Coordinates of C-alpha atoms in Angstrom, one line a residue:
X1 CA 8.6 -2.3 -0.6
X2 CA 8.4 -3.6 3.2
X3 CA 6.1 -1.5 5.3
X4 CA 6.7 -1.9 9.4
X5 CA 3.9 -0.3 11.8
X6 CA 5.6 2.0 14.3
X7 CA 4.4 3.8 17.3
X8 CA 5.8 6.6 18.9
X9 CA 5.2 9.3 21.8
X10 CA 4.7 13.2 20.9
X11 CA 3.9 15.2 24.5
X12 CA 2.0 12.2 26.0
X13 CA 0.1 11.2 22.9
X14 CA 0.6 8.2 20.9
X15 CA 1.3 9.2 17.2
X16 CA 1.6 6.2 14.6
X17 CA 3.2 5.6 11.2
X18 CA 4.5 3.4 9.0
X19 CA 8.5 2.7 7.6
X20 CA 8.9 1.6 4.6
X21 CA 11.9 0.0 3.5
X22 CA 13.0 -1.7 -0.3
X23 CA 13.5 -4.8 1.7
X24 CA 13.3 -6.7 4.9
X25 CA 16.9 -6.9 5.6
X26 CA 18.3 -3.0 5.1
X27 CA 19.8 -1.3 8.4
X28 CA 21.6 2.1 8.1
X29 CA 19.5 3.0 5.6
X30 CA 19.4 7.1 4.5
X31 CA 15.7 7.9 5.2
X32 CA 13.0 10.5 4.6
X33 CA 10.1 11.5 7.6
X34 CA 7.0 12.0 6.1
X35 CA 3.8 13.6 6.7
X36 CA 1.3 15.1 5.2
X37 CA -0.5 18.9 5.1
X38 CA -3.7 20.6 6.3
X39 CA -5.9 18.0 8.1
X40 CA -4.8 15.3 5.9
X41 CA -2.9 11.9 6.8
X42 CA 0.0 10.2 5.2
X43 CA -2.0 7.4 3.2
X44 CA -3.7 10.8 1.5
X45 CA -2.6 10.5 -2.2
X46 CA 1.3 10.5 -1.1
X47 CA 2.0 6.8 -2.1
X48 CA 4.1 8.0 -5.5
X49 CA 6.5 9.8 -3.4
X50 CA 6.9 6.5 -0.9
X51 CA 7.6 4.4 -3.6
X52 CA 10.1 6.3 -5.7
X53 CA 12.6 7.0 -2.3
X54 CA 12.3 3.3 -1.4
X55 CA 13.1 2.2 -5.3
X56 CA 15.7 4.5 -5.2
X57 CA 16.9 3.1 -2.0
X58 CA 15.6 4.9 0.7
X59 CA 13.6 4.4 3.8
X60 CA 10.6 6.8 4.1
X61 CA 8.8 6.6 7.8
X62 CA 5.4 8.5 7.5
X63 CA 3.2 9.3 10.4
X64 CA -0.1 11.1 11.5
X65 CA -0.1 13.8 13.7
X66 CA -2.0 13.6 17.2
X67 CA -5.7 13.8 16.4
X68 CA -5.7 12.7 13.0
X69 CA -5.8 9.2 11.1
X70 CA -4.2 6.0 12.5
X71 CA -2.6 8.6 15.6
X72 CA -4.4 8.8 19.2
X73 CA -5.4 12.3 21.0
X74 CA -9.0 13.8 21.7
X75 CA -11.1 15.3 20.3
X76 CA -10.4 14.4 17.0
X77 CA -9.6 16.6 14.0
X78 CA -8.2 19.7 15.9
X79 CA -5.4 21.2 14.3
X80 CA -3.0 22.9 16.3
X81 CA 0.3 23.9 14.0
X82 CA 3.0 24.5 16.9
X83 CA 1.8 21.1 18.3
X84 CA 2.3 19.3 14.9
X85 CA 5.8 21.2 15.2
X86 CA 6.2 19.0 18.0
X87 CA 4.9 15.6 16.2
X88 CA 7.5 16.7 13.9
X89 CA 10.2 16.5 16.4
X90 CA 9.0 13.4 18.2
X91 CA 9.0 11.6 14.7
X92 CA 12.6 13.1 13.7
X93 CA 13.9 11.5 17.4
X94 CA 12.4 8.5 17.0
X95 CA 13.6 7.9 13.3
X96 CA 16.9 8.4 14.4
X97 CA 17.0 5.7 17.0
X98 CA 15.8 3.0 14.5
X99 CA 18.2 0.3 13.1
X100 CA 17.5 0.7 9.7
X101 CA 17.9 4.1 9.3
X102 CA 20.8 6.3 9.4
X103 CA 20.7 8.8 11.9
X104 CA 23.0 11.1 10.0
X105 CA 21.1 10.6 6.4
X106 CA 17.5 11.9 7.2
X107 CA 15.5 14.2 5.4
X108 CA 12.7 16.0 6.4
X109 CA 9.4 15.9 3.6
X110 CA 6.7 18.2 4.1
X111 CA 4.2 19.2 1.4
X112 CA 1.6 22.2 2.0
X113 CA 0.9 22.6 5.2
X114 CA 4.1 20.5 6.6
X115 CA 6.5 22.4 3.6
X116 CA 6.0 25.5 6.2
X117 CA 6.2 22.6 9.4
X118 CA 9.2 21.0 8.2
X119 CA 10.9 24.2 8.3
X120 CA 9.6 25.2 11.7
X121 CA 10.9 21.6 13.1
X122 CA 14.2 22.0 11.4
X123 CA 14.8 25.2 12.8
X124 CA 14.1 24.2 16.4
X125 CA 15.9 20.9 15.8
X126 CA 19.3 22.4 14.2
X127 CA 20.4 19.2 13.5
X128 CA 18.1 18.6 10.8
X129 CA 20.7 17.3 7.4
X130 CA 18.0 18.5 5.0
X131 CA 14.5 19.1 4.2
X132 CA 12.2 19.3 1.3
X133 CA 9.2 21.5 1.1
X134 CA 6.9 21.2 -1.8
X135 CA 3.8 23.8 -2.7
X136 CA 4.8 24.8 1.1
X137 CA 2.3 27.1 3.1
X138 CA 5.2 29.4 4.1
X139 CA 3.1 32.1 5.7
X140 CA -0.3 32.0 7.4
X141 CA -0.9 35.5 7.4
X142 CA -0.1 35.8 3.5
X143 CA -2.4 32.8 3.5
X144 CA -5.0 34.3 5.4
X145 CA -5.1 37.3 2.8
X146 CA -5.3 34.9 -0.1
X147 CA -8.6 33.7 1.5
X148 CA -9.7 37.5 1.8
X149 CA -8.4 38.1 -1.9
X150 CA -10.4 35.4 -3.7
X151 CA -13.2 34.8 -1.1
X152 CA -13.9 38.3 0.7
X153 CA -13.7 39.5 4.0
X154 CA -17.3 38.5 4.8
X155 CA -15.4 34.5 4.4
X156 CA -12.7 35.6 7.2
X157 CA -15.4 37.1 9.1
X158 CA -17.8 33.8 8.9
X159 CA -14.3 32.1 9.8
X160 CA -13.4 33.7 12.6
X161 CA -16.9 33.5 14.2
X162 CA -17.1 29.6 13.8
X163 CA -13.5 29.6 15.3
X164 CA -14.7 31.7 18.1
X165 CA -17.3 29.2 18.6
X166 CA -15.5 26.6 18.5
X167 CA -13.3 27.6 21.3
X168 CA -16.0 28.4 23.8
X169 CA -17.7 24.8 23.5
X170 CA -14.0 23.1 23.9
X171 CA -13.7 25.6 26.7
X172 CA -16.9 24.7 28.1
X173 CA -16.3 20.8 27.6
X174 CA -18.2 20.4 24.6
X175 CA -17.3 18.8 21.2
X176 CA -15.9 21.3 18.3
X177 CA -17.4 23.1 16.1
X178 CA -16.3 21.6 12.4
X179 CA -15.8 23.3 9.4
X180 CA -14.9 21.6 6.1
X181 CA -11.2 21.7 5.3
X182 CA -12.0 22.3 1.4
X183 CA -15.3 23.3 -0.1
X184 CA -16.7 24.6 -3.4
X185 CA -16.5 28.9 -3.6
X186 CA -18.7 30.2 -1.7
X187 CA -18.9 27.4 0.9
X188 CA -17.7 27.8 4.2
X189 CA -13.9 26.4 4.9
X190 CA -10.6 26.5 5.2
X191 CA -9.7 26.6 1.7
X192 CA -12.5 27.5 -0.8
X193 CA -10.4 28.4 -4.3
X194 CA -12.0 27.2 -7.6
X195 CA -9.5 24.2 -7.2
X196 CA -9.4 23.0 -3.4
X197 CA -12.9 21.0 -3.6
X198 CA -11.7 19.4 -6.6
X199 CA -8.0 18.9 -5.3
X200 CA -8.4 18.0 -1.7
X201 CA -11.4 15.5 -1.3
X202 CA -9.3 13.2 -4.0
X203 CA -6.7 12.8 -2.1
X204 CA -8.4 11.4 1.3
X205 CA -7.7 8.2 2.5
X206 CA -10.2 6.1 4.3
X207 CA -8.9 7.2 7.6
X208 CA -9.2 11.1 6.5
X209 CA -12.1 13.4 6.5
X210 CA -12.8 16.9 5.0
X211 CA -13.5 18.9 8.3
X212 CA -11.4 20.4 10.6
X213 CA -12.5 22.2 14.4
X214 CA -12.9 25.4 13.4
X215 CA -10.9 27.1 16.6
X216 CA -8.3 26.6 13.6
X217 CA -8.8 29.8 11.8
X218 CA -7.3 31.8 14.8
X219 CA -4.0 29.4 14.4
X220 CA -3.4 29.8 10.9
X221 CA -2.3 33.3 10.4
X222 CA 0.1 33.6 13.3
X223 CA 1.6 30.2 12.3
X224 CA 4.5 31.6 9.6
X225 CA 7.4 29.8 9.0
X226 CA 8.7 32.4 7.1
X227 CA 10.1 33.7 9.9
X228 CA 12.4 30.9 11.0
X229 CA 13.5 30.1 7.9
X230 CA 17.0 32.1 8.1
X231 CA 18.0 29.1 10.5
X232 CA 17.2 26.5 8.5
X233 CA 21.4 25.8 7.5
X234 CA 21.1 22.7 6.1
X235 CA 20.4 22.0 2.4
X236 CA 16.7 22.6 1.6
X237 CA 14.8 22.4 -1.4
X238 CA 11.8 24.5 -2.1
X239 CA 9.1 23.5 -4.7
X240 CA 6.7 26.1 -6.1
X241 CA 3.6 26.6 -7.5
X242 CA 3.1 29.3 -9.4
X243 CA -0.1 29.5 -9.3
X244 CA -0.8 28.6 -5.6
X245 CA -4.0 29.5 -4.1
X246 CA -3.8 27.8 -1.0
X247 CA -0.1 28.7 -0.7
X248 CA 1.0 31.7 -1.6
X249 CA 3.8 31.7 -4.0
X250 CA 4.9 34.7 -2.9
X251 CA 5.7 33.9 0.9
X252 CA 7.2 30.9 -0.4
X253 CA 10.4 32.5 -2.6
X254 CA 10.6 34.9 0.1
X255 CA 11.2 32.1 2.8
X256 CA 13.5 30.5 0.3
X257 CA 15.6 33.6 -0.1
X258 CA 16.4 33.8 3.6
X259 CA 17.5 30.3 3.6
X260 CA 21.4 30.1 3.3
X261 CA 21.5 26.8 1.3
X262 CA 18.3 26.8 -0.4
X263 CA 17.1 25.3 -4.5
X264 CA 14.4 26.4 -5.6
X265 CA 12.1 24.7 -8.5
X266 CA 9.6 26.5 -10.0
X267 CA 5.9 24.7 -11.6
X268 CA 3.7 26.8 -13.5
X269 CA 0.6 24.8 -12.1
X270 CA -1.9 25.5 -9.0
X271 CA -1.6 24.1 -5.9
X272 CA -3.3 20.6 -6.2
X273 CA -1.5 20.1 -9.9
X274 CA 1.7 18.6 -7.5
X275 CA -0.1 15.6 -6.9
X276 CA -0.7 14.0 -10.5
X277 CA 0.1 13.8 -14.1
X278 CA 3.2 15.6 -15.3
X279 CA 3.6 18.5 -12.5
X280 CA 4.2 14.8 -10.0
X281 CA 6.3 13.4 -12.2
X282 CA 8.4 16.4 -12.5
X283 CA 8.4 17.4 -9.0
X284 CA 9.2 13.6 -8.0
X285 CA 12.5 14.3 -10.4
X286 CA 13.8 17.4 -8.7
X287 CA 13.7 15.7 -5.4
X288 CA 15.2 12.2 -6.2
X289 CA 18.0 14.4 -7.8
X290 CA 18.2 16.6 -5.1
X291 CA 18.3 13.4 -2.3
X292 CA 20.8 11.4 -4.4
X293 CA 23.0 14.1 -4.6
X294 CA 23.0 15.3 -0.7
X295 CA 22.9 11.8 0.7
X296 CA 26.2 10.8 -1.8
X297 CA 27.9 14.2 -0.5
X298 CA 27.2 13.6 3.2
X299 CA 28.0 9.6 3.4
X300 CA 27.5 6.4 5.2
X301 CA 26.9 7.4 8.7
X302 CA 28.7 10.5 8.1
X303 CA 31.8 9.4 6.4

């Protein structure tokens, strides 16, 4: 596998990532855009997935949104969703302008966070050939309820104050206020289920951390996917957890149902079970057969 550094611009802001390629010498290549979900980058624990789409042939560019691992933009770790939208975007137009991909053979890749951001760029895009969403955070108000369900509302209380804070020290020119991404129940943070502290911190690279400015928690629930996803035309397949607590299960087969070419797998595993052992292996499966299928259908270069 040949991995190329690439740069590209997202709204002024540098954002960088990486192609990877099965060798040095493919061009037209059909290719999936990567990136990763809530506060995390693309060298977070997704490596499997790289390596089975280039052994099976396929060029996989994965980048870091603006603010977050190898990609500029200040301050750092601030998580807006409608501007990851837009890193979205500038990667999918940049992708398509690169000699060794095919422009008319590209897949968007999202997992958690980017399942529900992949849908929101292929919407606005409609162009988009297909897209992949696995354990996808489909709804942030559903999410936002699943917090108050196994945390309380004194957590989405304590969450909305930091956030609060948070935006009057930006406003005022000061640094955020951070709040862990993932912590243990009880903690405070984003996600705070018996199995995010476990799940998450694993999975960070070195160029990751588990915080996140807290101005966040106002974001979150009126980011929902959910409601595009009737617009998303192209194939799209939709991988869920059963027993999501980070995202809802729920909101997810109810985006997938207003999706008018939609497959839907099914795992009976939690959220972070996606990322190792048999739930990977399985969920790796579904989308190699999903790719190799689509990508034969559509062509060479749209033949």
């Amino acid at each position: 596998m040949i991995e190329t550094s690439q740069e590209f611009q997202s709204d002024g802001t540098t954002c960088r990532g990486v192609l990877y390629t099965p060798d040095a010498g493919s061009k037209g290549l059909p290719c999936v855009v990567m990136a990763h979900g809530f506060g995390l980058t693309h060298a977070s624990g997704l490596a499997p997935f790289k390596e089975a789409f280039c052994n099976a042939g396929y060029a996989v560019f994965a980048f870091d949104y603006r603010h977050f691992g190898d990609s500029d933009g200040q301050p750092r770790q601030t998580l807006s969703p409608w501007k990851e939208v837009a890193d979205w975007l500038a990667a999918l137009g940049f992708a398509r302008q690169l000699d060794r991909v095919d422009s008319n053979r590209i897949c968007l890749w999202g997992t958690s966070f980017s399942g529900g951001l992949v849908i929101a760029a292929a919407a606005k895009d409609g162009n988009v050939k297909c897209t992949i969403s696995q354990c996808p955070m489909m709804d942030g108000l559903a999410s936002l309820l699943g917090v108050v369900g196994y945390a309380g509302f004194m957590q989405a209380m304590r969450l909305t104050w930091h956030g609060t804070v948070d935006w009057l020290r930006r406003g005022l020119g000061m640094s955020p206020r951070y709040i862990a991404s993932a912590g243990r129940p009880g903690e405070l943070g984003m996600m705070t289920a018996e199995d995010c502290q476990e799940g998450y911190v694993p999975l960070l690279a070195d160029n990751a951390s588990n915080y996140v400015a807290a101005g966040v928690s106002y974001a979150i629930p009126l980011f929902r996917p959910i409601r595009l996803a009737s617009k998303v035309a192209c194939p799209a397949l939709v991988l869920i957890c059963d027993h999501d607590t980070v995202a809802p299960a729920s909101a997810a087969a109810k985006a997938a149902q207003r999706m008018p070419n939609v497959e839907v797998k099914h795992y009976p595993v939690g959220h972070f079970d996606v990322y190792r052992d048999e739930a990977l292996e399985q969920s790796i499966e579904d989308q190699l057969d999903f790719l190799a299928r689509f990508f034969k259908q559509i062509g060479a270069r749209g033949d």
